[in-house]
């Protein structure tokens, strides 16, 4: 009886788990805001982010994908070891992304 109940529970979980969500692609390319004030360069495992008159980060990067975007982490050297700056990226369409709400366009 317990085996039958366990098998039924597993079958219900498989049936009602729903379809797997597709994962968003890595945002490879050169991206800028409309006025060019912010720039993001993603080249495989090397990335850089620059804001005019502000933040500039460059180094190795990783991508943690979600269904609509992901987290782009740029790792840079620090005296006690590497540190990461993480950027929330959401795909809008094939040539447009949002990074923390700022709209970036692919410039290739």
Short mmCIF file of C-alpha atoms in Angstrom, two decimals:
data_model
loop_
_atom_site.label_atom_id
_atom_site.label_comp_id
_atom_site.label_asym_id
_atom_site.label_seq_id
_atom_site.Cartn_x
_atom_site.Cartn_y
_atom_site.Cartn_z
CA UNK A 1 0.00 0.00 0.00
CA UNK A 2 2.81 2.47 0.89
CA UNK A 3 4.64 1.73 -2.36
CA UNK A 4 1.48 2.45 -4.35
CA UNK A 5 0.90 5.69 -2.44
CA UNK A 6 4.52 6.79 -3.00
CA UNK A 7 4.31 5.96 -6.72
CA UNK A 8 1.08 7.98 -7.00
CA UNK A 9 2.70 10.95 -5.23
CA UNK A 10 5.69 10.86 -7.60
CA UNK A 11 3.39 10.66 -10.62
CA UNK A 12 1.40 13.67 -9.37
CA UNK A 13 4.58 15.69 -8.88
CA UNK A 14 5.76 14.91 -12.39
CA UNK A 15 2.35 15.69 -13.88
CA UNK A 16 1.77 18.99 -12.06
CA UNK A 17 5.33 20.33 -11.97
CA UNK A 18 4.69 22.22 -15.20
CA UNK A 19 6.96 22.77 -18.15
CA UNK A 20 10.57 23.82 -17.68
CA UNK A 21 11.16 27.48 -18.45
CA UNK A 22 13.64 28.43 -21.14
CA UNK A 23 16.77 30.18 -19.97
CA UNK A 24 17.72 33.63 -21.32
CA UNK A 25 20.89 33.83 -23.42
CA UNK A 26 24.13 35.49 -22.32
CA UNK A 27 24.00 39.18 -23.42
CA UNK A 28 27.15 39.07 -25.56
CA UNK A 29 27.92 42.30 -27.40
CA UNK A 30 28.58 46.00 -26.93
CA UNK A 31 25.65 47.79 -25.29
CA UNK A 32 25.07 51.48 -24.56
CA UNK A 33 22.27 53.63 -23.23
CA UNK A 34 20.61 55.95 -25.75
CA UNK A 35 22.88 58.88 -24.86
CA UNK A 36 26.01 56.71 -24.53
CA UNK A 37 26.37 57.64 -20.86
CA UNK A 38 26.62 53.98 -19.82
CA UNK A 39 28.44 51.24 -21.70
CA UNK A 40 28.48 47.48 -21.19
CA UNK A 41 30.82 45.19 -23.09
CA UNK A 42 30.28 41.43 -22.78
CA UNK A 43 32.81 39.21 -24.58
CA UNK A 44 32.35 35.66 -23.39
CA UNK A 45 34.12 35.50 -20.04
CA UNK A 46 35.47 39.09 -20.12
CA UNK A 47 33.24 42.09 -19.40
CA UNK A 48 33.41 45.78 -18.63
CA UNK A 49 30.93 48.40 -17.47
CA UNK A 50 31.54 52.15 -17.59
CA UNK A 51 29.38 55.11 -16.66
CA UNK A 52 30.53 58.56 -17.78
CA UNK A 53 32.03 60.33 -14.78
CA UNK A 54 31.43 57.35 -12.53
CA UNK A 55 31.85 53.63 -12.13
CA UNK A 56 34.27 51.64 -14.26
CA UNK A 57 34.57 47.90 -13.70
CA UNK A 58 36.34 45.32 -15.86
CA UNK A 59 37.31 41.69 -15.43
CA UNK A 60 36.15 38.11 -15.71
CA UNK A 61 32.39 37.67 -15.80
CA UNK A 62 29.77 35.01 -15.22
CA UNK A 63 26.11 34.73 -16.23
CA UNK A 64 23.36 33.28 -14.04
CA UNK A 65 20.40 32.88 -16.39
CA UNK A 66 16.70 33.19 -15.60
CA UNK A 67 13.71 32.93 -17.92
CA UNK A 68 13.77 36.66 -18.88
CA UNK A 69 17.36 37.69 -18.20
CA UNK A 70 19.80 37.01 -15.44
CA UNK A 71 22.57 38.27 -13.23
CA UNK A 72 25.80 39.35 -14.90
CA UNK A 73 28.67 39.30 -12.39
CA UNK A 74 31.88 41.14 -13.22
CA UNK A 75 34.80 39.96 -11.06
CA UNK A 76 37.67 42.37 -10.51
CA UNK A 77 40.88 42.12 -8.45
CA UNK A 78 41.00 43.46 -4.90
CA UNK A 79 43.82 43.25 -2.30
CA UNK A 80 42.13 40.47 -0.30
CA UNK A 81 40.81 38.57 -3.33
CA UNK A 82 38.41 39.01 -6.23
CA UNK A 83 35.16 40.91 -5.72
CA UNK A 84 32.07 40.99 -7.91
CA UNK A 85 29.69 43.68 -9.07
CA UNK A 86 26.38 42.11 -10.05
CA UNK A 87 24.07 43.59 -12.69
CA UNK A 88 20.40 42.66 -13.07
CA UNK A 89 19.79 42.19 -16.81
CA UNK A 90 16.35 41.75 -18.43
CA UNK A 91 15.96 41.05 -22.16
CA UNK A 92 13.41 43.32 -23.85
CA UNK A 93 14.03 42.10 -27.41
CA UNK A 94 16.99 40.90 -29.52
CA UNK A 95 18.66 44.33 -29.55
CA UNK A 96 17.50 45.83 -26.25
CA UNK A 97 18.15 44.98 -22.59
CA UNK A 98 17.40 46.63 -19.29
CA UNK A 99 20.19 46.88 -16.70
CA UNK A 100 18.78 47.94 -13.33
CA UNK A 101 15.97 49.67 -15.26
CA UNK A 102 18.25 51.61 -17.64
CA UNK A 103 17.63 50.74 -21.30
CA UNK A 104 20.66 49.56 -23.29
CA UNK A 105 20.86 49.01 -27.06
CA UNK A 106 23.16 46.59 -28.87
CA UNK A 107 25.82 48.52 -30.85
CA UNK A 108 27.75 46.23 -33.18
#
